[in-house]
mmCIF file of C-alpha atoms in Angstrom:
data_model
loop_
_atom_site.group_PDB
_atom_site.id
_atom_site.type_symbol
_atom_site.label_atom_id
_atom_site.label_comp_id
_atom_site.label_asym_id
_atom_site.label_seq_id
_atom_site.Cartn_x
_atom_site.Cartn_y
_atom_site.Cartn_z
ATOM 1 C CA GLU A 1 111.074 96.463 77.159
ATOM 2 C CA THR A 2 114.164 98.598 76.910
ATOM 3 C CA GLY A 3 115.077 101.776 78.748
ATOM 4 C CA VAL A 4 113.468 102.380 82.122
ATOM 5 C CA THR A 5 110.522 100.286 83.264
ATOM 6 C CA GLN A 6 108.254 100.730 86.247
ATOM 7 C CA THR A 7 105.754 98.426 87.923
ATOM 8 C CA PRO A 8 102.963 98.592 88.696
ATOM 9 C CA ARG A 9 101.638 101.230 86.311
ATOM 10 C CA HIS A 10 98.616 101.896 88.516
ATOM 11 C CA LEU A 11 98.168 101.366 92.234
ATOM 12 C CA VAL A 12 95.289 102.031 94.571
ATOM 13 C CA MET A 13 96.012 101.611 98.253
ATOM 14 C CA GLY A 14 94.438 102.414 101.573
ATOM 15 C CA MET A 15 96.174 104.536 104.149
ATOM 16 C CA THR A 16 97.077 101.495 106.258
ATOM 17 C CA ASN A 17 98.503 99.415 103.430
ATOM 18 C CA LYS A 18 102.140 98.695 102.642
ATOM 19 C CA LYS A 19 103.178 98.527 98.998
ATOM 20 C CA SER A 20 106.328 98.900 96.906
ATOM 21 C CA LEU A 21 107.037 100.528 93.574
ATOM 22 C CA LYS A 22 109.694 98.989 91.387
ATOM 23 C CA CYS A 23 111.949 100.571 88.806
ATOM 24 C CA GLU A 24 114.436 98.854 86.537
ATOM 25 C CA GLN A 25 116.829 100.424 84.054
ATOM 26 C CA HIS A 26 118.455 98.554 81.188
ATOM 27 C CA LEU A 27 120.815 101.346 80.136
ATOM 28 C CA GLY A 28 123.885 100.630 82.247
ATOM 29 C CA HIS A 29 123.480 103.918 84.097
ATOM 30 C CA ASN A 30 125.005 104.677 87.468
ATOM 31 C CA ALA A 31 122.431 107.086 88.902
ATOM 32 C CA MET A 32 118.727 106.573 89.584
ATOM 33 C CA TYR A 33 116.058 108.967 90.819
ATOM 34 C CA TRP A 34 112.561 109.006 92.246
ATOM 35 C CA TYR A 35 110.290 111.956 91.407
ATOM 36 C CA LYS A 36 106.764 112.869 92.466
ATOM 37 C CA GLN A 37 104.569 114.586 89.873
ATOM 38 C CA SER A 38 101.368 116.182 91.116
ATOM 39 C CA ALA A 39 98.898 118.287 89.197
ATOM 40 C CA LYS A 40 99.973 121.913 88.830
ATOM 41 C CA LYS A 41 103.253 121.335 90.649
ATOM 42 C CA PRO A 42 106.784 121.010 89.364
ATOM 43 C CA LEU A 43 108.505 117.675 89.299
ATOM 44 C CA GLU A 44 109.636 117.088 92.864
ATOM 45 C CA LEU A 45 112.873 115.206 93.306
ATOM 46 C CA MET A 46 112.536 112.739 96.172
ATOM 47 C CA PHE A 47 115.644 110.589 96.170
ATOM 48 C CA VAL A 48 118.886 110.202 94.220
ATOM 49 C CA TYR A 49 121.096 107.156 94.190
ATOM 50 C CA SER A 50 124.560 107.143 92.678
ATOM 51 C CA LEU A 51 126.354 103.820 92.421
ATOM 52 C CA GLU A 52 123.770 102.371 94.855
ATOM 53 C CA GLU A 53 124.494 104.976 97.511
ATOM 54 C CA ARG A 54 121.820 107.502 98.424
ATOM 55 C CA VAL A 55 123.194 110.979 97.887
ATOM 56 C CA GLU A 56 120.106 113.157 98.368
ATOM 57 C CA ASN A 57 117.007 112.940 100.482
ATOM 58 C CA ASN A 58 114.931 116.003 99.773
ATOM 59 C CA SER A 59 113.125 116.175 103.115
ATOM 60 C CA VAL A 60 110.780 113.392 102.100
ATOM 61 C CA PRO A 61 108.471 111.999 104.828
ATOM 62 C CA SER A 62 109.607 108.739 106.364
ATOM 63 C CA ARG A 63 106.508 106.965 105.048
ATOM 64 C CA PHE A 64 108.468 106.805 101.779
ATOM 65 C CA SER A 65 111.478 104.511 102.011
ATOM 66 C CA PRO A 66 113.792 103.931 99.026
ATOM 67 C CA GLU A 67 115.942 100.919 98.378
ATOM 68 C CA CYS A 68 118.602 100.425 95.729
ATOM 69 C CA PRO A 69 119.947 96.839 95.847
ATOM 70 C CA ASN A 70 122.060 97.308 92.713
ATOM 71 C CA SER A 71 122.632 99.885 90.003
ATOM 72 C CA SER A 72 119.805 98.520 87.832
ATOM 73 C CA HIS A 73 117.000 98.381 90.372
ATOM 74 C CA LEU A 74 115.298 100.956 92.545
ATOM 75 C CA PHE A 75 112.365 100.490 94.885
ATOM 76 C CA LEU A 76 110.114 102.874 96.743
ATOM 77 C CA HIS A 77 108.469 101.294 99.774
ATOM 78 C CA LEU A 78 105.229 102.929 100.873
ATOM 79 C CA HIS A 79 103.447 102.673 104.222
ATOM 80 C CA THR A 80 100.726 104.625 106.022
ATOM 81 C CA LEU A 81 100.367 107.077 103.170
ATOM 82 C CA GLN A 82 98.066 110.091 103.117
ATOM 83 C CA PRO A 83 95.555 111.070 100.417
ATOM 84 C CA GLU A 84 97.831 113.988 99.446
ATOM 85 C CA ASP A 85 100.462 111.419 98.435
ATOM 86 C CA SER A 86 98.315 110.503 95.441
ATOM 87 C CA ALA A 87 100.388 111.399 92.387
ATOM 88 C CA LEU A 88 102.392 110.040 89.490
ATOM 89 C CA TYR A 89 105.705 108.614 90.717
ATOM 90 C CA LEU A 90 108.404 108.706 88.107
ATOM 91 C CA CYS A 91 111.684 106.864 88.150
ATOM 92 C CA ALA A 92 114.610 108.087 86.073
ATOM 93 C CA SER A 93 118.195 107.160 85.420
ATOM 94 C CA SER A 94 121.260 108.934 84.068
ATOM 95 C CA GLN A 95 124.764 107.892 83.186
ATOM 96 C CA ASP A 96 126.174 109.625 86.233
ATOM 97 C CA ARG A 97 124.846 111.978 88.885
ATOM 98 C CA GLY A 98 125.153 115.521 87.673
ATOM 99 C CA ALA A 99 125.209 117.326 84.394
ATOM 100 C CA GLN A 100 126.586 114.517 82.296
ATOM 101 C CA GLY A 101 123.582 113.993 80.123
ATOM 102 C CA GLU A 102 119.889 113.511 80.004
ATOM 103 C CA GLN A 103 117.707 111.703 82.442
ATOM 104 C CA TYR A 104 115.700 108.820 81.033
ATOM 105 C CA PHE A 105 112.307 108.563 82.648
ATOM 106 C CA GLY A 106 110.149 105.529 83.181
ATOM 107 C CA PRO A 107 106.422 105.540 82.358
ATOM 108 C CA GLY A 108 105.494 106.205 85.969
ATOM 109 C CA THR A 109 103.217 104.619 88.556
ATOM 110 C CA ARG A 110 99.880 106.370 89.057
ATOM 111 C CA LEU A 111 99.245 106.085 92.809
ATOM 112 C CA THR A 112 95.881 106.719 94.415
ATOM 113 C CA VAL A 113 95.624 106.692 98.193
ATOM 114 C CA THR A 114 92.094 106.193 99.497
ATOM 115 C CA GLY B 1 119.164 125.926 96.919
ATOM 116 C CA GLU B 2 118.206 126.459 93.304
ATOM 117 C CA ASN B 3 114.870 128.055 92.410
ATOM 118 C CA VAL B 4 113.479 127.833 88.881
ATOM 119 C CA GLU B 5 110.558 129.944 87.672
ATOM 120 C CA GLN B 6 108.873 129.033 84.370
ATOM 121 C CA HIS B 7 106.463 131.169 82.328
ATOM 122 C CA PRO B 8 103.866 131.079 80.971
ATOM 123 C CA SER B 9 101.975 128.207 82.568
ATOM 124 C CA THR B 10 99.793 127.882 79.474
ATOM 125 C CA LEU B 11 100.534 128.929 75.908
ATOM 126 C CA SER B 12 98.061 128.698 73.063
ATOM 127 C CA VAL B 13 99.205 129.309 69.466
ATOM 128 C CA GLN B 14 98.012 128.725 65.945
ATOM 129 C CA GLU B 15 99.756 126.133 63.809
ATOM 130 C CA GLY B 16 102.733 127.722 62.086
ATOM 131 C CA ASP B 17 103.280 130.360 64.765
ATOM 132 C CA SER B 18 106.321 130.482 67.025
ATOM 133 C CA ALA B 19 106.239 129.663 70.731
ATOM 134 C CA VAL B 20 108.602 130.904 73.406
ATOM 135 C CA ILE B 21 108.854 129.592 76.969
ATOM 136 C CA LYS B 22 111.110 131.293 79.492
ATOM 137 C CA CYS B 23 112.777 130.099 82.677
ATOM 138 C CA THR B 24 114.749 131.987 85.266
ATOM 139 C CA TYR B 25 117.056 130.449 87.844
ATOM 140 C CA SER B 26 118.655 131.677 91.038
ATOM 141 C CA ASP B 27 121.912 129.749 91.467
ATOM 142 C CA SER B 28 124.717 131.453 89.548
ATOM 143 C CA ALA B 29 126.689 128.185 89.749
ATOM 144 C CA SER B 30 124.123 126.383 87.580
ATOM 145 C CA ASN B 31 125.762 125.063 84.461
ATOM 146 C CA TYR B 32 123.384 122.721 82.665
ATOM 147 C CA PHE B 33 119.871 123.485 81.427
ATOM 148 C CA PRO B 34 117.776 120.753 79.806
ATOM 149 C CA TRP B 35 114.272 120.999 78.391
ATOM 150 C CA TYR B 36 111.844 118.070 78.579
ATOM 151 C CA LYS B 37 108.633 117.456 76.664
ATOM 152 C CA GLN B 38 105.849 115.413 78.227
ATOM 153 C CA GLU B 39 102.956 114.420 76.011
ATOM 154 C CA LEU B 40 99.675 113.521 77.642
ATOM 155 C CA GLY B 41 99.946 110.208 79.459
ATOM 156 C CA LYS B 42 103.589 109.744 78.511
ATOM 157 C CA ARG B 43 106.948 110.094 80.211
ATOM 158 C CA PRO B 44 109.078 113.274 80.006
ATOM 159 C CA GLN B 45 111.697 113.143 77.257
ATOM 160 C CA LEU B 46 114.679 115.387 76.670
ATOM 161 C CA ILE B 47 114.302 117.564 73.579
ATOM 162 C CA ILE B 48 117.237 119.933 73.859
ATOM 163 C CA ASP B 49 119.794 121.069 76.407
ATOM 164 C CA ILE B 50 122.439 123.759 76.790
ATOM 165 C CA ARG B 51 125.535 124.149 78.909
ATOM 166 C CA SER B 52 126.735 127.377 80.460
ATOM 167 C CA ASN B 53 129.634 127.833 78.053
ATOM 168 C CA VAL B 54 127.229 128.257 75.112
ATOM 169 C CA GLY B 55 124.753 131.068 74.449
ATOM 170 C CA GLU B 56 122.505 129.328 71.927
ATOM 171 C CA LYS B 57 121.815 125.876 70.571
ATOM 172 C CA LYS B 58 119.540 124.890 67.747
ATOM 173 C CA ASP B 59 118.044 121.617 66.549
ATOM 174 C CA GLN B 60 115.765 121.977 63.523
ATOM 175 C CA ARG B 61 112.659 123.870 64.726
ATOM 176 C CA ILE B 62 113.767 123.988 68.352
ATOM 177 C CA ALA B 63 116.302 126.350 69.873
ATOM 178 C CA VAL B 64 117.399 127.273 73.369
ATOM 179 C CA THR B 65 119.072 130.518 74.382
ATOM 180 C CA LEU B 66 120.912 131.198 77.623
ATOM 181 C CA ASN B 67 121.668 134.525 79.267
ATOM 182 C CA LYS B 68 123.972 133.807 82.181
ATOM 183 C CA THR B 69 124.129 137.426 83.296
ATOM 184 C CA ALA B 70 120.380 137.689 83.636
ATOM 185 C CA LYS B 71 120.098 134.050 84.722
ATOM 186 C CA HIS B 72 117.427 133.060 82.277
ATOM 187 C CA PHE B 73 117.067 130.637 79.424
ATOM 188 C CA SER B 74 114.350 130.198 76.854
ATOM 189 C CA LEU B 75 112.922 127.531 74.567
ATOM 190 C CA HIS B 76 111.934 128.635 71.081
ATOM 191 C CA ILE B 77 109.786 126.507 68.794
ATOM 192 C CA THR B 78 109.249 127.762 65.268
ATOM 193 C CA GLU B 79 106.606 126.672 62.749
ATOM 194 C CA THR B 80 104.620 124.929 65.460
ATOM 195 C CA GLN B 81 102.650 121.807 64.603
ATOM 196 C CA PRO B 82 99.774 120.100 66.450
ATOM 197 C CA GLU B 83 102.155 117.349 67.554
ATOM 198 C CA ASP B 84 104.139 119.961 69.479
ATOM 199 C CA SER B 85 101.197 120.155 71.904
ATOM 200 C CA ALA B 86 102.516 118.916 75.265
ATOM 201 C CA VAL B 87 103.791 120.086 78.617
ATOM 202 C CA TYR B 88 107.336 121.450 78.503
ATOM 203 C CA PHE B 89 109.586 121.496 81.565
ATOM 204 C CA CYS B 90 112.808 123.383 82.022
ATOM 205 C CA ALA B 91 115.421 122.379 84.576
ATOM 206 C CA ALA B 92 118.606 123.809 86.009
ATOM 207 C CA TYR B 93 121.493 121.915 87.522
ATOM 208 C CA GLY B 94 123.139 123.883 90.301
ATOM 209 C CA GLY B 95 126.332 123.331 92.213
ATOM 210 C CA SER B 96 124.900 120.239 93.891
ATOM 211 C CA TYR B 97 124.433 118.524 90.494
ATOM 212 C CA ILE B 98 120.785 117.935 91.382
ATOM 213 C CA PRO B 99 118.149 119.143 88.907
ATOM 214 C CA THR B 100 115.468 121.633 89.873
ATOM 215 C CA PHE B 101 112.496 121.676 87.520
ATOM 216 C CA GLY B 102 110.170 124.483 86.553
ATOM 217 C CA ARG B 103 106.396 124.105 86.969
ATOM 218 C CA GLY B 104 105.856 123.306 83.319
ATOM 219 C CA THR B 105 104.171 125.051 80.395
ATOM 220 C CA SER B 106 101.201 123.523 78.682
ATOM 221 C CA LEU B 107 101.573 124.308 74.969
ATOM 222 C CA ILE B 108 98.479 123.982 72.814
ATOM 223 C CA VAL B 109 98.869 124.247 69.052
ATOM 224 C CA HIS B 110 95.587 124.776 67.230
ATOM 225 C CA PRO B 111 95.382 123.391 63.686
#
């Protein structure tokens, strides 16, 4: 698959579990993003990485931990989540951080916390 | 930080009518304004964008207008078709180069 891929597509986890979301981009981009999309809320930017360095952390709870081992891969490590963390988590990439062009989104991971 | 307001939250039109969605922003340093379309169960995709040095941009049935003085920009869709039904998001890039998204508008086009 080309573009931006995310795995898993669906995830159900208990509040005491630890899981990771994976994102991979095949576009040669330098910036990658994690967003949270909840019903009736705007897209919430969680983290931004530019050239593998985190440049923004939008006051996200520490139970979400990002990792960017290289410019093509982005992870979101989850632990001790709350039911209100249930949402669609979208990964995106862009050529560079900033207004240089569009963001390409992945298909998302639908997360349910029980 | 940037604040983006998007209206309306829901828009219902008949096929062939025009649809207009409006966004306002707060950061006068914002200089890039993309619009994304998200069909049900699919990922958001860019449909049109505009930069602050341009007042209007058009691509077939879709156009975006920008009023920097009033700090608002609008998406215009003419001759709407059922396949235009989706959620549309506006975004503004402020001085921090980080996008702030609007809440989205659910457009329903009735055949």
